[in-house]
Coordinates of C-alpha atoms in Angstrom, one line a residue:
A1179 CA -0.1 0.0 -0.2
L1180 CA 3.3 2.0 1.1
L1181 CA 4.8 1.9 -2.3
Q1182 CA 1.2 1.9 -4.4
S1183 CA 0.8 5.8 -2.5
A1184 CA 4.2 6.2 -3.1
D1185 CA 3.6 5.5 -7.3
Q1186 CA 1.0 8.5 -7.2
A1187 CA 2.5 10.8 -4.9
A1188 CA 5.3 11.4 -7.0
I1189 CA 2.6 11.4 -10.2
K1190 CA 0.7 14.6 -8.4
H1191 CA 3.6 16.2 -7.7
G1192 CA 6.2 16.3 -10.7
G1193 CA 8.1 13.2 -9.9
E1194 CA 9.1 14.0 -6.9
L1195 CA 8.2 11.9 -3.7
P1196 CA 6.9 14.3 -0.2
P1197 CA 9.4 13.8 2.6
S1198 CA 7.1 12.2 4.7
I1199 CA 7.6 8.9 2.6
A1200 CA 10.4 8.6 1.4
E1201 CA 12.1 9.6 4.7
Q1202 CA 10.2 5.6 5.7
L1203 CA 10.3 4.4 2.9
P1204 CA 13.0 2.1 2.9
Q1205 CA 13.0 0.8 6.4
R1206 CA 9.4 -0.4 5.6
L1207 CA 10.6 -2.4 3.4
V1208 CA 13.4 -3.8 5.5
D1209 CA 10.7 -4.2 8.1
F1210 CA 8.6 -6.3 5.3
C1211 CA 11.8 -8.5 4.5
Q1212 CA 11.9 -9.7 7.5
E1213 CA 8.5 -10.3 8.6
M1214 CA 8.0 -12.1 5.3
N1215 CA 11.3 -14.1 6.5
R1216 CA 9.3 -14.9 10.1
Q1217 CA 6.6 -15.6 7.7
L1218 CA 7.7 -17.6 5.0
G1219 CA 11.1 -18.4 6.1
D1220 CA 12.6 -21.9 6.5
E1221 CA 12.0 -22.4 9.9
A1222 CA 8.5 -20.5 9.7
P1223 CA 5.0 -23.1 11.3
M1224 CA 3.7 -23.1 7.3
T1225 CA 4.3 -25.4 4.5
P1226 CA 6.2 -25.4 2.1
G1227 CA 3.0 -25.3 0.3
L1228 CA 1.3 -22.5 1.2
R1229 CA 4.6 -20.3 1.6
E1230 CA 4.6 -20.6 -1.5
E1231 CA 1.5 -19.7 -2.2
F1232 CA 1.5 -16.8 -0.2
G1233 CA 4.9 -16.3 -1.7
R1234 CA 3.5 -15.5 -5.3
R1235 CA 0.4 -13.5 -4.4
I1236 CA 3.0 -11.3 -2.3
Q1237 CA 5.7 -11.0 -5.8
R1238 CA 2.6 -9.9 -7.9
R1239 CA 1.2 -6.9 -5.6
I1240 CA 5.4 -5.7 -4.7
L1241 CA 6.9 -7.3 -8.3
P1242 CA 5.7 -4.4 -10.9
Y1243 CA 7.4 -1.7 -8.0
V1244 CA 10.7 -3.6 -7.5
L1245 CA 11.5 -4.2 -11.6
L1246 CA 11.5 -0.1 -10.8
C1247 CA 14.9 -0.8 -9.1
Q1248 CA 18.4 -1.1 -11.2
T1249 CA 19.5 -3.5 -9.6
A1250 CA 16.0 -5.9 -8.0
E1251 CA 15.6 -5.5 -12.1
R1252 CA 19.0 -7.4 -12.7
F1253 CA 17.9 -10.0 -10.1
Y1254 CA 14.9 -10.7 -11.6
A1255 CA 15.2 -11.0 -14.6
K1256 CA 19.0 -12.2 -15.2
P1257 CA 20.4 -11.9 -18.6
R1258 CA 23.0 -13.9 -18.2
G1259 CA 21.5 -17.1 -16.4
Y1260 CA 21.7 -16.5 -13.6
A1261 CA 21.1 -13.5 -10.7
G1262 CA 24.4 -13.0 -9.2
D1263 CA 25.8 -12.3 -12.7
Y1264 CA 29.4 -10.2 -12.5
L1265 CA 27.8 -7.6 -13.7
T1266 CA 25.3 -7.3 -11.0
I1267 CA 28.5 -8.6 -9.2
E1268 CA 29.4 -5.3 -9.5
W1269 CA 26.7 -2.8 -8.6
M1270 CA 26.2 -3.7 -6.0
Y1271 CA 29.9 -3.3 -5.2
R1272 CA 29.7 0.7 -6.4
N1273 CA 26.2 0.8 -4.8
E1274 CA 25.2 3.0 -7.3
T1275 CA 21.1 3.8 -6.1
A1276 CA 19.3 4.2 -10.3
G1277 CA 15.9 3.3 -11.5
Q1278 CA 12.9 4.8 -13.0
G1279 CA 11.6 7.9 -11.2
P1280 CA 11.8 8.4 -7.1
V1281 CA 10.3 5.0 -6.9
G1282 CA 12.3 3.9 -8.4
R1283 CA 15.7 4.5 -7.2
I1284 CA 14.6 4.8 -3.9
V1285 CA 14.1 1.5 -3.6
D1286 CA 17.2 -0.1 -5.5
A1287 CA 18.9 2.3 -2.4
A1288 CA 17.4 0.3 0.4
I1289 CA 17.7 -2.8 -1.6
L1290 CA 21.1 -2.1 -1.6
D1291 CA 21.6 -1.6 1.6
A1292 CA 19.9 -4.7 2.6
Q1293 CA 22.3 -7.3 4.2
P1294 CA 22.5 -9.6 0.9
C1295 CA 23.9 -6.9 -0.6
R1296 CA 25.9 -5.5 2.2
A1297 CA 28.0 -9.2 3.1
V1298 CA 28.3 -9.2 -1.4
R1299 CA 30.2 -5.8 -0.7
T1300 CA 31.7 -6.7 3.1
R1301 CA 32.1 -10.2 1.6
R1302 CA 34.6 -8.6 -1.2
G1303 CA 37.6 -8.4 2.0
V1304 CA 37.3 -11.3 2.9
L1305 CA 38.6 -13.1 0.1
A1306 CA 41.4 -9.7 -0.9
H1307 CA 42.4 -10.8 3.8
A1308 CA 43.2 -14.8 2.5
I1309 CA 45.1 -14.3 -0.1
R1310 CA 47.3 -12.1 1.6
E1311 CA 47.6 -14.1 3.9
T1312 CA 48.4 -16.1 1.4
L1313 CA 51.8 -14.3 0.5
E1314 CA 52.7 -13.2 3.9
R1315 CA 53.3 -16.9 4.5
Q1316 CA 54.4 -17.6 1.9
E1317 CA 57.2 -14.4 2.3
S1318 CA 59.5 -14.0 -1.0
E1319 CA 58.3 -17.1 -2.9
K1320 CA 55.7 -17.4 -5.4
V1321 CA 52.0 -17.4 -5.2
Q1322 CA 49.3 -19.4 -7.5
V1323 CA 46.3 -18.7 -7.0
A1324 CA 43.1 -19.9 -8.9
S1325 CA 39.4 -18.1 -8.7
F1326 CA 36.6 -20.3 -9.6
A1327 CA 33.5 -18.4 -11.3
C1328 CA 35.0 -15.3 -10.3
G1329 CA 32.7 -12.4 -12.0
P1330 CA 34.4 -8.9 -11.4
A1331 CA 37.2 -10.4 -9.3
E1332 CA 37.7 -7.2 -7.7
E1333 CA 39.1 -9.1 -4.9
V1334 CA 41.8 -9.6 -6.9
F1335 CA 42.6 -6.3 -8.4
D1336 CA 41.9 -5.0 -4.2
V1337 CA 45.3 -6.8 -3.4
L1338 CA 47.4 -6.3 -6.4
D1339 CA 46.7 -2.3 -7.0
E1340 CA 48.8 -2.7 -3.2
M1341 CA 51.7 -4.3 -4.1
D1342 CA 55.2 -3.4 -3.9
D1343 CA 56.3 -6.3 -6.1
P1344 CA 52.1 -7.8 -8.1
S1345 CA 54.9 -10.1 -9.7
R1346 CA 54.9 -12.8 -6.8
L1347 CA 50.7 -13.2 -7.4
E1348 CA 50.4 -15.7 -10.0
V1349 CA 46.1 -15.8 -10.5
S1350 CA 43.9 -17.6 -12.5
L1351 CA 40.1 -17.1 -12.9
V1352 CA 38.0 -19.2 -14.2
D1353 CA 34.7 -18.6 -15.3
I1354 CA 31.5 -20.0 -17.4
D1355 CA 30.8 -16.6 -18.3
W1356 CA 32.6 -14.7 -21.5
E1357 CA 31.0 -11.4 -20.8
A1358 CA 32.2 -11.2 -17.2
L1359 CA 36.2 -12.8 -18.6
G1360 CA 36.0 -10.5 -20.6
H1361 CA 34.5 -7.8 -18.6
V1362 CA 38.0 -8.3 -16.2
S1363 CA 40.4 -8.5 -19.7
G1364 CA 39.0 -4.6 -20.4
R1365 CA 40.5 -4.3 -16.9
L1366 CA 43.4 -5.7 -17.8
E1367 CA 44.2 -4.5 -20.3
K1368 CA 43.5 -0.7 -19.1
E1369 CA 45.8 -1.3 -16.2
R1370 CA 48.4 -3.2 -18.1
R1371 CA 48.1 -6.2 -15.6
G1372 CA 48.0 -9.5 -18.1
K1373 CA 51.1 -11.2 -16.8
S1374 CA 49.8 -11.1 -13.2
V1375 CA 46.4 -12.7 -14.3
K1376 CA 45.8 -16.0 -17.0
L1377 CA 42.2 -16.2 -17.8
H1378 CA 40.2 -19.3 -18.3
H1379 CA 36.2 -19.3 -20.2
A1380 CA 35.4 -23.2 -18.5
N1381 CA 32.4 -24.9 -17.1
L1382 CA 33.3 -25.7 -13.4
V1383 CA 30.7 -28.4 -13.6
Y1384 CA 32.9 -30.8 -16.7
L1385 CA 35.8 -29.8 -14.6
A1386 CA 35.1 -30.6 -11.3
A1387 CA 33.0 -34.4 -13.2
G1388 CA 36.4 -35.3 -14.9
K1389 CA 35.3 -33.5 -18.3
E1390 CA 37.5 -30.7 -19.4
T1391 CA 40.5 -30.0 -17.2
L1392 CA 42.6 -27.0 -17.5
P1393 CA 46.4 -26.1 -17.5
L1394 CA 46.1 -25.7 -13.5
E1395 CA 48.4 -27.4 -10.7
G1396 CA 50.4 -26.7 -7.3
L1397 CA 48.7 -24.3 -6.3
D1398 CA 48.6 -22.3 -2.7
L1399 CA 44.7 -20.9 -2.7
V1400 CA 41.5 -22.4 -4.4
Y1401 CA 38.4 -19.6 -3.5
S1402 CA 35.3 -19.8 -5.3
I1403 CA 32.7 -16.6 -3.2
G1404 CA 29.6 -17.2 -4.7
L1405 CA 29.2 -20.2 -6.5
I1406 CA 28.3 -23.2 -5.1
D1407 CA 25.0 -21.8 -3.4
Y1408 CA 23.7 -22.4 -6.6
F1409 CA 24.3 -25.8 -6.7
E1410 CA 23.7 -29.4 -4.3
D1411 CA 25.8 -31.2 -2.3
R1412 CA 27.0 -34.1 -4.6
F1413 CA 28.6 -31.0 -7.4
V1414 CA 30.3 -29.4 -4.2
V1415 CA 31.8 -32.7 -3.1
A1416 CA 32.7 -32.9 -6.7
L1417 CA 34.7 -29.2 -7.2
L1418 CA 36.2 -29.9 -3.5
N1419 CA 37.4 -33.5 -4.7
Y1420 CA 39.0 -30.5 -7.9
A1421 CA 40.6 -27.7 -5.9
H1422 CA 42.4 -31.2 -3.7
R1423 CA 43.7 -32.1 -6.5
I1424 CA 45.1 -29.0 -8.5
L1425 CA 46.1 -27.6 -4.6
A1426 CA 49.8 -28.3 -4.1
H1427 CA 50.2 -29.8 -0.3
G1428 CA 49.3 -27.4 2.4
G1429 CA 47.0 -25.6 0.0
R1430 CA 43.9 -24.2 1.0
V1431 CA 40.4 -23.7 -0.9
V1432 CA 37.6 -22.0 1.0
L1433 CA 34.0 -21.8 -0.4
G1434 CA 31.7 -19.2 0.3
N1435 CA 28.3 -19.6 1.0
F1436 CA 25.1 -17.7 2.1
H1437 CA 24.6 -18.9 5.8
P1438 CA 20.9 -19.4 6.8
R1439 CA 20.5 -16.4 8.6
N1440 CA 20.1 -14.2 6.3
A1441 CA 17.0 -11.9 6.8
G1442 CA 16.7 -11.1 2.6
K1443 CA 16.1 -14.8 1.8
A1444 CA 12.3 -15.0 1.9
F1445 CA 12.3 -11.6 0.2
M1446 CA 15.5 -13.2 -2.7
D1447 CA 13.9 -17.2 -2.6
H1448 CA 9.6 -15.3 -3.4
V1449 CA 9.7 -12.1 -4.9
L1450 CA 13.4 -11.7 -7.0
D1451 CA 13.4 -15.9 -7.5
W1452 CA 16.5 -15.5 -6.3
K1453 CA 16.7 -18.9 -4.3
L1454 CA 19.6 -20.4 -3.6
I1455 CA 21.1 -23.2 -0.7
H1456 CA 21.9 -21.1 2.6
R1457 CA 24.3 -23.8 4.5
T1458 CA 25.1 -23.9 7.9
E1459 CA 28.3 -24.2 9.6
E1460 CA 27.8 -28.3 10.0
S1461 CA 26.4 -28.5 6.5
M1462 CA 30.0 -27.6 5.2
N1463 CA 31.7 -29.1 7.6
E1464 CA 29.6 -32.6 6.0
I1465 CA 30.7 -31.4 2.9
F1466 CA 34.3 -31.6 3.2
A1467 CA 34.4 -34.4 5.3
A1468 CA 32.5 -36.0 2.2
S1469 CA 35.0 -34.7 -0.5
R1470 CA 39.2 -36.0 -0.3
F1471 CA 39.8 -33.0 2.4
G1472 CA 38.8 -36.1 4.4
E1473 CA 37.8 -33.5 7.7
P1474 CA 35.8 -30.8 8.6
C1475 CA 36.7 -27.5 7.4
T1476 CA 39.6 -26.4 9.1
R1477 CA 38.4 -22.5 9.8
I1478 CA 34.9 -20.7 9.0
E1479 CA 34.8 -17.1 9.2
Y1480 CA 32.3 -14.4 8.6
E1481 CA 32.2 -10.7 6.8
A1482 CA 31.1 -8.4 8.5
E1483 CA 27.2 -8.6 8.3
R1484 CA 27.9 -12.5 9.0
V1485 CA 25.1 -13.8 6.2
N1486 CA 27.9 -15.2 4.3
L1487 CA 30.1 -17.8 5.9
F1488 CA 33.7 -18.7 4.6
A1489 CA 34.4 -22.4 4.2
E1490 CA 38.7 -23.3 5.2
G1491 CA 40.0 -26.6 4.0
V1492 CA 44.2 -27.8 3.9
K1493 CA 45.6 -29.9 2.1
R1494 CA 47.5 -31.9 4.0

């Protein structure tokens, strides 16, 4: 009702929203997302069928307004086949509001400031820290790192920008999306960093299944930020097995995954049709133990919002 009132008020006031509406809309949207999670979340006392039915009803009412937002429209449209593609992630990193009309811009700002988007921005730092940590452990030696489903790979540029000797770091970026690799390639060329970074167009499902190969071996760190949330446990185990095979002795793998405490999960599931597999610490420990790593995670970290966990395994 507030969204509808805001839209009507903007029409009446020549495209401007009265301050009384503009000020309360972002917080009301946050409150609504949290209420959705309480009523329709995985822990809600409602059957899955009813959750889906109420989710569809909410989507029909709210989606027309949400699609006025630049970011949320791309979440929903999935032009690259999935919601969290390289450009969507880049927009979340930039945190620049855009949308149609005042309602679109305000709702876009609210969504960009919602917990899941804040988590995406802060998780970038966790992986940059993992790369720095690997460099520090190996002192003057060269360090080999691979990123699976690299997207815009901003964390790599963050590290390269602060290095006195970037040649110490050799990064292999793997992605199935040619546009993502093209985006990174353009930046590498502009910043003249081609010697430090290699791009690989490959299907990680095929790599994990042994149907495709890449010239990767003896790596010190393998990581993935936003990949395994889209896949069932069996694939994650296979991916870990592949990572184990290409890591050096003592090398580490770090996999990021959304945690069930994500307060925006129901909104993502039902309004944006962005369904991810949220995993607990226990789930990640079981997956690692079932893989060639053969034991629970050696460490689990979180970004500042504690919505994304990062599970680490060491090749013994």
